[in-house]
Amino acid sequence: MIKFIFDEDLPVISHGHGVFVYDTNGRAYLDACSGAAAVNLGHGDPQVLKAMSDQAERITFANRGAFHNEPSERLADRLSALTGYPYVFLCNSGSEAVETALRLTLQYWQECGQPQRSHFLSHAVSYHGATLGGLSLSGHPQRRRVAKALLHGFNELIPPYAYRFAQGRDDVAFSSSLLDDASRTLDAYGAGAAGVVVEPVGGAAGGAITPPDGYLPGLAALCRERDVPLIADEIMCGIGRTGTMLASEHWSIRPDMVVVGKGLGAGYAPVSAVLISRNIIDTIAAGTASVTGGHTYGCNPLGSAVALAALDAIESRGLVDAAAERGSQLRAGLEDLRQRHDVIGEVRGLGLLQGLELVSDRETRNPGDPIGSLTHTLIASARDQGLLLYPVTGGINDAVLVAPPLVTSAEEIDLLLRRLDAALTAMRRTSRCRT
Ligand SMILES: Cc1ncc(COP(=O)(O)O)c(C=O)c1O
């Protein structure tokens, strides 16, 4: 038996085609969250399936310690060409890639002769993975709970989450107060500070949290001044989802490392990567000249061939621009729904990573009681309408992500919005019945 929530009975998935998935009872669902913000190309993409089967016929696995393999080398070169980062470390999941970025940073400091630098900083509302390093960074009370005894409390920075933390300040004032806080916190750790890890656009913990414009450039400058590496966790927001290849590009920042996953394999294979800047890798090359750690399936030729085909599809079909264009259409439609449905307190996000903050009262901005109940009700109501949304599970607020595949057409965005409208209306009716 495989069950994550013991009293929940989920439908069984049968197959998928484009932006639709089908259960074994023949019900079709418009996948408005790309599975888990991963299936950027929709299901059954012939180009990716062909690359997958061609590679599978040749070889699916190569031991990294014994061989280089062409698909992985080509994928690394391709990612470098697309992003400008000269060195790439390939893993399987987002969590593994986040751990690798932490380990590389620790190794960097050891090779610099400053092994005491071992404390990372991240936001108090954030998600960086389910492993112990990832959870140590995560501001996600719900996920931290069980592993608490083994976790660090790196998640100290005030999150750039204006709806709940700006307290009436405009973007400029909020951004400057966030930077004051970050500066004080970095000072407090002084020569113990190892790195700062941020989601440029937040995902699973708060729901498409989008920082005020001055914040990330200011944070990057603070990190540079103090010589502390900045690591962007773009597992969810990277690879075109927000309308630029990397979300960091929206603010013209260049973190020392960027972590990508999810959309890299586009749901066809588990593959993730750490993109590493020259200063980090040159220091390691001039020292021990060996990057420690790695995973059995890391750099496997099958995952790499799939990721290459997914990147080919993104580039040849102009899907980064499409994410920006469809994102504007989606955003306008969501803003319109906010006008008509009081439960939506805020719409935020960039490109095709949009979030809806759900509130029981717009004035007080209170979430559901208990927290999570509005999210759960909307997810279920949307599923009844044949629409899949992604629940935000941080335990801090009620929110959902609307993050359809980058290949979603204008007509499919309209259909998504109509089904969401119906789901919100049904949700209102149900809650009226209960009162
Ligand atoms: C920003 C971010 N980092 C890391 C992870 C962990 O990735 P994975 O679930 O592939 O381990 C996630 C997953 O949702 C994520 O959104």
Coordinates of C-alpha atoms and ligand atoms in Angstrom, one line a residue:
M1 CA 0.0 0.0 0.0
I2 CA 1.2 3.5 -0.8
K3 CA -0.7 6.3 1.0
F4 CA 0.5 9.6 2.2
I5 CA -2.6 10.8 3.8
F6 CA -4.4 7.8 5.2
D7 CA -8.0 9.0 5.1
E8 CA -7.7 10.6 1.7
D9 CA -8.9 8.6 -1.3
L10 CA -7.2 10.0 -4.5
P11 CA -8.2 9.0 -8.0
V12 CA -5.8 6.7 -9.9
I13 CA -4.1 8.3 -12.8
S14 CA -4.3 6.5 -16.1
H15 CA -2.6 8.6 -18.8
G16 CA -1.9 12.1 -20.0
H17 CA -2.0 14.1 -23.2
G18 CA -0.9 17.7 -23.5
V19 CA -2.2 19.7 -20.6
F20 CA -4.8 17.1 -19.6
V21 CA -4.5 14.0 -17.4
Y22 CA -7.0 11.2 -17.2
D23 CA -7.9 8.9 -14.3
T24 CA -8.9 5.3 -14.5
N25 CA -12.6 6.2 -14.4
G26 CA -12.1 8.2 -17.6
R27 CA -12.3 11.7 -16.0
A28 CA -10.2 14.4 -17.6
Y29 CA -8.5 17.1 -15.6
L30 CA -6.8 20.2 -16.9
D31 CA -3.5 20.2 -15.2
A32 CA -3.2 23.8 -14.0
C33 CA -0.1 23.0 -11.8
S34 CA 2.0 21.0 -14.2
G35 CA 1.9 18.0 -11.8
A36 CA 4.1 19.7 -9.2
A37 CA 5.2 22.7 -11.3
A38 CA 7.4 20.2 -13.3
V39 CA 5.5 19.1 -16.4
N40 CA 6.5 22.2 -18.4
L41 CA 5.8 20.6 -21.8
G42 CA 2.6 18.8 -21.0
H43 CA 2.3 15.0 -21.3
G44 CA 3.3 12.8 -24.2
D45 CA 5.6 15.3 -26.0
P46 CA 6.8 13.3 -29.1
Q47 CA 10.2 15.0 -29.2
V48 CA 11.0 14.1 -25.6
L49 CA 9.6 10.6 -25.9
K50 CA 11.8 10.0 -29.0
A51 CA 14.9 11.3 -27.3
M52 CA 14.1 9.1 -24.3
S53 CA 13.6 5.9 -26.3
D54 CA 16.7 6.6 -28.5
Q55 CA 18.8 7.0 -25.4
A56 CA 17.2 4.0 -23.7
E57 CA 18.1 1.8 -26.6
R58 CA 21.8 2.9 -26.4
I59 CA 22.4 3.0 -22.6
T60 CA 20.5 4.1 -19.6
F61 CA 23.1 4.1 -16.8
A62 CA 26.8 4.9 -16.5
N63 CA 28.8 4.9 -13.4
R64 CA 30.0 8.5 -12.9
G65 CA 33.2 7.3 -11.3
A66 CA 34.1 5.1 -14.3
F67 CA 32.9 7.0 -17.4
H68 CA 32.0 10.4 -18.8
N69 CA 28.9 10.1 -20.9
E70 CA 27.9 12.3 -23.8
P71 CA 24.3 13.2 -22.9
S72 CA 25.5 14.5 -19.5
E73 CA 28.4 16.4 -21.0
R74 CA 26.1 18.0 -23.6
L75 CA 23.5 18.9 -21.0
A76 CA 26.1 20.6 -18.9
D77 CA 27.4 22.5 -21.9
R78 CA 23.9 23.4 -22.9
L79 CA 23.0 24.7 -19.4
S80 CA 26.2 26.7 -19.4
A81 CA 25.5 28.3 -22.8
L82 CA 21.9 29.1 -21.7
T83 CA 22.8 30.6 -18.3
G84 CA 26.4 31.7 -18.4
Y85 CA 27.4 29.5 -15.5
P86 CA 30.7 27.6 -16.4
Y87 CA 30.3 24.6 -14.2
V88 CA 27.3 22.2 -13.7
F89 CA 26.8 19.4 -11.2
L90 CA 23.9 17.1 -12.1
C91 CA 21.7 15.3 -9.6
N92 CA 18.2 13.8 -9.6
S93 CA 15.9 15.7 -7.3
G94 CA 15.6 19.3 -6.2
S95 CA 16.5 18.4 -2.6
E96 CA 19.7 16.6 -3.7
A97 CA 20.7 19.6 -5.7
V98 CA 20.1 22.0 -2.8
E99 CA 22.2 19.7 -0.5
T100 CA 24.9 19.8 -3.2
A101 CA 24.9 23.6 -3.2
L102 CA 25.2 23.6 0.6
R103 CA 28.1 21.1 0.5
L104 CA 29.9 22.9 -2.3
T105 CA 29.7 26.2 -0.3
L106 CA 31.1 24.4 2.8
Q107 CA 33.9 22.9 0.7
Y108 CA 34.6 26.4 -0.9
W109 CA 35.0 27.9 2.6
Q110 CA 37.2 25.0 3.8
E111 CA 39.4 25.5 0.7
C112 CA 39.6 29.2 1.5
G113 CA 40.9 28.3 5.0
Q114 CA 37.7 29.5 6.7
P115 CA 36.1 26.2 7.8
Q116 CA 34.2 28.1 10.6
R117 CA 31.9 29.5 7.9
S118 CA 29.1 27.0 8.2
H119 CA 25.9 28.9 9.0
F120 CA 23.4 29.5 6.1
L121 CA 20.6 32.0 6.1
S122 CA 17.2 31.7 4.3
H123 CA 13.7 33.1 4.6
A124 CA 11.2 32.4 7.4
V125 CA 8.7 31.4 4.7
S126 CA 10.4 29.2 2.1
Y127 CA 10.7 25.6 0.9
H128 CA 14.1 24.1 -0.1
G129 CA 13.5 20.4 0.0
A130 CA 12.7 17.4 2.2
T131 CA 16.3 16.4 3.1
L132 CA 17.8 17.6 6.4
G133 CA 19.8 20.4 4.8
G134 CA 16.8 21.4 2.7
L135 CA 14.5 21.4 5.7
S136 CA 17.1 23.3 7.8
L137 CA 16.8 26.1 5.2
S138 CA 13.0 25.8 4.9
G139 CA 10.6 28.1 6.5
H140 CA 7.9 25.5 6.3
P141 CA 6.6 24.6 9.8
Q142 CA 4.5 21.8 8.5
R143 CA 7.4 19.9 6.8
R144 CA 9.9 20.7 9.6
R145 CA 7.8 19.3 12.4
V146 CA 8.8 15.6 12.3
A147 CA 12.5 16.2 11.6
K148 CA 12.9 19.1 14.0
A149 CA 15.4 17.4 16.3
L150 CA 17.9 17.1 13.5
L151 CA 17.4 20.5 11.8
H152 CA 19.3 23.8 11.9
G153 CA 17.3 27.0 12.1
F154 CA 18.7 28.7 9.1
N155 CA 15.3 30.2 8.1
E156 CA 15.8 33.5 10.0
L157 CA 15.4 36.2 7.4
I158 CA 12.1 38.1 7.2
P159 CA 10.4 36.9 4.1
P160 CA 9.8 39.3 1.2
Y161 CA 6.1 38.6 1.6
A162 CA 4.4 42.0 1.4
Y163 CA 0.8 40.8 2.0
R164 CA 1.6 39.5 5.5
F165 CA 4.9 41.3 6.4
A166 CA 4.9 44.8 4.9
Q167 CA 2.5 46.2 7.5
G168 CA 1.3 49.0 5.2
R169 CA 4.7 50.0 4.0
D170 CA 5.2 50.6 0.2
D171 CA 7.6 48.4 -1.8
V172 CA 10.5 50.8 -1.3
A173 CA 10.1 51.0 2.5
F174 CA 9.4 47.3 2.8
S175 CA 12.4 46.4 0.7
S176 CA 14.7 48.7 2.8
S177 CA 13.4 47.2 6.1
L178 CA 14.1 43.7 4.7
L179 CA 17.6 44.7 3.8
D180 CA 18.2 46.2 7.2
D181 CA 17.1 43.0 8.8
A182 CA 19.3 40.9 6.4
S183 CA 22.3 43.1 7.1
R184 CA 21.9 42.9 10.9
T185 CA 21.5 39.1 10.7
L186 CA 24.6 38.7 8.5
D187 CA 26.5 40.9 10.9
A188 CA 25.4 38.8 13.8
Y189 CA 26.9 35.7 12.2
G190 CA 29.9 37.6 11.1
A191 CA 32.8 35.2 10.1
G192 CA 30.5 32.2 10.7
A193 CA 28.2 33.1 7.8
A194 CA 28.5 30.6 4.9
G195 CA 25.8 31.6 2.4
V196 CA 22.4 33.0 1.8
V197 CA 19.8 30.8 0.0
V198 CA 16.7 32.3 -1.5
E199 CA 13.8 31.3 -3.8
P200 CA 13.6 34.3 -6.2
V201 CA 9.9 33.6 -6.5
G202 CA 8.7 31.5 -3.6
G203 CA 6.7 28.3 -4.2
A204 CA 5.4 25.6 -1.9
A205 CA 5.6 27.4 1.5
G206 CA 3.8 30.7 0.8
G207 CA 2.6 30.6 -2.8
A208 CA 4.3 32.5 -5.5
I209 CA 5.8 35.1 -3.1
T210 CA 7.3 37.8 -5.3
P211 CA 9.8 40.1 -3.6
P212 CA 9.5 43.9 -4.0
D213 CA 11.8 45.1 -6.8
G214 CA 14.7 46.5 -4.8
Y215 CA 15.1 43.5 -2.5
L216 CA 17.0 40.9 -4.4
P217 CA 19.5 43.3 -6.0
G218 CA 20.0 44.8 -2.5
L219 CA 20.5 41.3 -1.0
A220 CA 22.9 40.4 -3.7
A221 CA 24.9 43.6 -3.0
L222 CA 24.9 42.8 0.8
C223 CA 26.2 39.3 0.1
R224 CA 28.9 40.7 -2.3
E225 CA 30.0 43.3 0.3
R226 CA 30.4 40.6 3.0
D227 CA 31.9 38.1 0.6
V228 CA 29.1 35.6 1.4
P229 CA 27.9 33.4 -1.6
L230 CA 24.3 33.9 -2.7
I231 CA 22.5 30.8 -3.8
A232 CA 19.2 31.0 -5.8
D233 CA 16.9 28.0 -5.4
E234 CA 15.1 28.0 -8.7
I235 CA 13.9 24.4 -8.5
M236 CA 10.3 25.7 -9.0
C237 CA 10.7 29.1 -10.6
G238 CA 13.6 28.3 -13.0
I239 CA 13.7 26.9 -16.5
G240 CA 11.4 29.4 -18.1
R241 CA 8.5 29.2 -15.8
T242 CA 8.4 32.9 -14.8
G243 CA 9.0 34.2 -18.4
T244 CA 12.8 34.3 -18.2
M245 CA 15.1 31.2 -18.4
L246 CA 16.2 31.9 -14.8
A247 CA 13.9 33.9 -12.5
S248 CA 16.9 35.8 -11.1
E249 CA 17.1 37.5 -14.5
H250 CA 14.0 39.6 -13.6
W251 CA 16.1 41.5 -11.2
S252 CA 19.4 41.2 -13.1
I253 CA 21.1 39.5 -10.3
R254 CA 23.8 36.8 -10.7
P255 CA 23.9 34.5 -7.7
D256 CA 27.0 32.5 -7.1
M257 CA 25.1 29.3 -7.6
V258 CA 21.6 28.5 -9.0
V259 CA 19.8 25.3 -8.4
V260 CA 17.3 24.0 -11.0
G261 CA 15.2 20.8 -11.2
K262 CA 11.5 20.1 -11.7
G263 CA 11.0 21.7 -15.3
L264 CA 14.6 20.6 -16.3
G265 CA 13.3 17.0 -16.7
A266 CA 9.8 18.4 -17.5
G267 CA 8.2 15.5 -15.7
Y268 CA 9.8 12.9 -18.0
A269 CA 12.8 12.0 -15.9
P270 CA 14.1 13.1 -12.4
V271 CA 17.0 15.4 -13.2
S272 CA 18.3 18.5 -11.4
A273 CA 21.4 20.6 -11.5
V274 CA 23.6 23.1 -9.6
L275 CA 24.9 25.9 -11.8
I276 CA 28.2 27.1 -10.3
S277 CA 30.1 30.3 -10.9
R278 CA 33.7 30.6 -11.7
N279 CA 34.9 31.9 -8.3
I280 CA 33.5 28.9 -6.4
I281 CA 34.8 26.3 -8.9
D282 CA 38.2 27.9 -9.4
T283 CA 38.8 27.9 -5.6
I284 CA 38.0 24.2 -5.4
A285 CA 40.1 23.5 -8.6
A286 CA 43.1 25.3 -7.1
G287 CA 42.7 23.5 -3.8
T288 CA 41.8 19.8 -3.5
A289 CA 40.7 19.8 -7.2
S290 CA 37.9 17.3 -6.3
V291 CA 34.2 17.9 -5.7
T292 CA 33.0 15.6 -3.0
G293 CA 29.7 13.9 -2.9
G294 CA 27.3 12.7 -5.6
H295 CA 24.5 10.3 -6.1
T296 CA 24.3 6.9 -7.8
Y297 CA 21.9 8.1 -10.5
G298 CA 23.5 11.6 -10.9
C299 CA 24.7 12.3 -14.4
N300 CA 22.8 9.3 -15.8
P301 CA 22.5 9.4 -19.6
L302 CA 18.8 8.8 -19.7
G303 CA 17.9 11.7 -17.5
S304 CA 20.4 13.9 -19.3
A305 CA 19.0 13.0 -22.8
V306 CA 15.5 13.9 -21.6
A307 CA 16.6 17.2 -20.1
L308 CA 18.4 18.0 -23.4
A309 CA 15.3 17.3 -25.4
A310 CA 13.2 19.4 -23.0
L311 CA 15.6 22.3 -23.3
D312 CA 15.5 21.9 -27.1
A313 CA 11.7 22.0 -27.0
I314 CA 11.7 25.1 -24.8
E315 CA 14.1 26.9 -27.1
S316 CA 12.8 25.8 -30.5
R317 CA 9.2 26.6 -29.6
G318 CA 9.9 29.9 -27.8
L319 CA 8.3 28.7 -24.6
V320 CA 10.1 31.1 -22.3
D321 CA 8.4 34.0 -24.2
A322 CA 5.2 32.0 -24.2
A323 CA 5.3 31.7 -20.4
A324 CA 5.5 35.5 -20.2
E325 CA 2.6 36.0 -22.7
R326 CA 0.3 33.3 -21.3
G327 CA 1.3 34.5 -17.8
S328 CA -0.1 38.0 -18.5
Q329 CA -3.3 36.4 -19.8
L330 CA -3.6 34.2 -16.8
R331 CA -2.8 37.0 -14.4
A332 CA -5.4 39.3 -15.9
G333 CA -8.0 36.5 -15.6
L334 CA -7.0 35.8 -11.9
E335 CA -7.3 39.5 -11.1
D336 CA -10.7 39.4 -12.6
L337 CA -11.7 36.4 -10.4
R338 CA -10.4 38.3 -7.4
Q339 CA -12.9 41.1 -8.1
R340 CA -15.7 38.5 -7.9
H341 CA -14.6 36.1 -5.2
D342 CA -13.9 37.6 -1.8
V343 CA -12.0 34.5 -0.7
I344 CA -9.1 35.6 -2.9
G345 CA -7.1 38.1 -0.8
E346 CA -4.2 38.6 -3.3
V347 CA -3.0 37.4 -6.7
R348 CA 0.8 37.4 -7.1
G349 CA 3.6 35.8 -9.1
L350 CA 5.4 36.1 -12.4
G351 CA 4.8 34.4 -15.7
L352 CA 3.2 31.0 -15.3
L353 CA 4.0 30.8 -11.6
Q354 CA 0.9 32.5 -10.1
G355 CA -0.5 32.2 -6.6
L356 CA -3.8 33.0 -4.9
E357 CA -3.8 33.9 -1.3
L358 CA -7.0 32.7 0.3
V359 CA -8.6 34.5 3.2
S360 CA -11.7 34.1 5.3
D361 CA -12.0 37.9 5.7
R362 CA -10.4 40.4 3.4
E363 CA -10.3 43.1 6.1
T364 CA -8.5 41.1 8.7
R365 CA -6.6 38.9 6.1
N366 CA -7.3 35.9 8.3
P367 CA -6.6 32.6 6.6
G368 CA -9.0 29.7 7.0
D369 CA -9.8 28.2 10.4
P370 CA -8.0 25.9 10.8
I371 CA -5.2 27.1 8.5
G372 CA -5.2 25.0 5.4
S373 CA -8.9 24.4 5.3
L374 CA -9.6 27.0 2.5
T375 CA -6.7 25.5 0.5
H376 CA -8.1 22.0 0.9
T377 CA -11.6 23.1 0.0
L378 CA -10.6 24.9 -3.1
I379 CA -8.3 22.1 -4.3
A380 CA -11.2 19.6 -3.9
S381 CA -13.7 21.9 -5.5
A382 CA -11.4 22.5 -8.5
R383 CA -10.8 18.8 -8.8
D384 CA -14.6 18.3 -9.0
Q385 CA -14.6 20.8 -11.9
G386 CA -11.8 18.9 -13.7
L387 CA -9.0 21.3 -12.7
L388 CA -5.8 20.5 -10.8
L389 CA -4.3 23.2 -8.6
Y390 CA -1.2 23.0 -6.3
P391 CA -1.8 23.3 -2.6
V392 CA 0.5 25.6 -0.6
T393 CA 1.3 23.6 2.5
G394 CA 3.5 25.7 4.7
G395 CA 1.0 26.0 7.5
I396 CA 1.5 29.8 7.5
N397 CA -1.4 30.8 5.2
D398 CA -4.0 29.5 2.8
A399 CA -2.9 29.6 -0.8
V400 CA -2.8 27.7 -4.1
L401 CA -0.4 27.8 -7.0
V402 CA -1.7 28.2 -10.5
A403 CA 1.2 27.0 -12.7
P404 CA 0.1 25.4 -15.9
P405 CA 2.6 23.9 -18.4
L406 CA 4.5 26.4 -20.6
V407 CA 2.8 24.9 -23.7
T408 CA -0.7 25.8 -22.5
S409 CA -2.6 27.6 -25.3
A410 CA -4.6 30.8 -24.9
E411 CA -7.9 28.8 -25.3
E412 CA -6.7 26.4 -22.5
I413 CA -5.9 29.4 -20.2
D414 CA -9.5 30.6 -20.8
L415 CA -10.8 27.1 -20.0
L416 CA -8.7 27.0 -16.8
L417 CA -10.1 30.3 -15.7
R418 CA -13.7 29.2 -16.4
R419 CA -13.2 26.1 -14.4
L420 CA -11.5 28.0 -11.5
D421 CA -14.4 30.4 -11.5
A422 CA -16.8 27.5 -11.2
A423 CA -14.8 25.9 -8.4
L424 CA -14.7 29.2 -6.5
T425 CA -18.5 29.6 -6.9
A426 CA -19.1 26.1 -5.7
M427 CA -16.8 26.6 -2.8
R428 CA -18.8 29.7 -1.7
R429 CA -22.0 27.8 -2.0
T430 CA -20.7 24.9 0.1
S431 CA -19.4 27.3 2.8
R432 CA -22.8 29.1 2.9
C433 CA -24.6 25.8 3.3
R434 CA -22.3 25.1 6.3
T435 CA -23.1 28.4 8.1
Ligands
LIG1 C1 12.1 25.8 -4.3 C2 12.2 24.3 -4.1 N1 13.4 23.8 -3.7 C3 13.5 22.5 -3.5 C4 12.5 21.6 -3.7 C5 12.7 20.1 -3.5 O1 12.7 19.5 -4.8 P1 12.3 17.9 -4.8 O2 10.9 17.7 -4.4 O3 12.5 17.6 -6.3 O4 13.3 17.2 -4.0 C6 11.3 22.1 -4.1 C7 10.1 21.2 -4.3 O5 9.0 21.6 -4.3 C8 11.1 23.5 -4.3 O6 9.9 24.0 -4.7

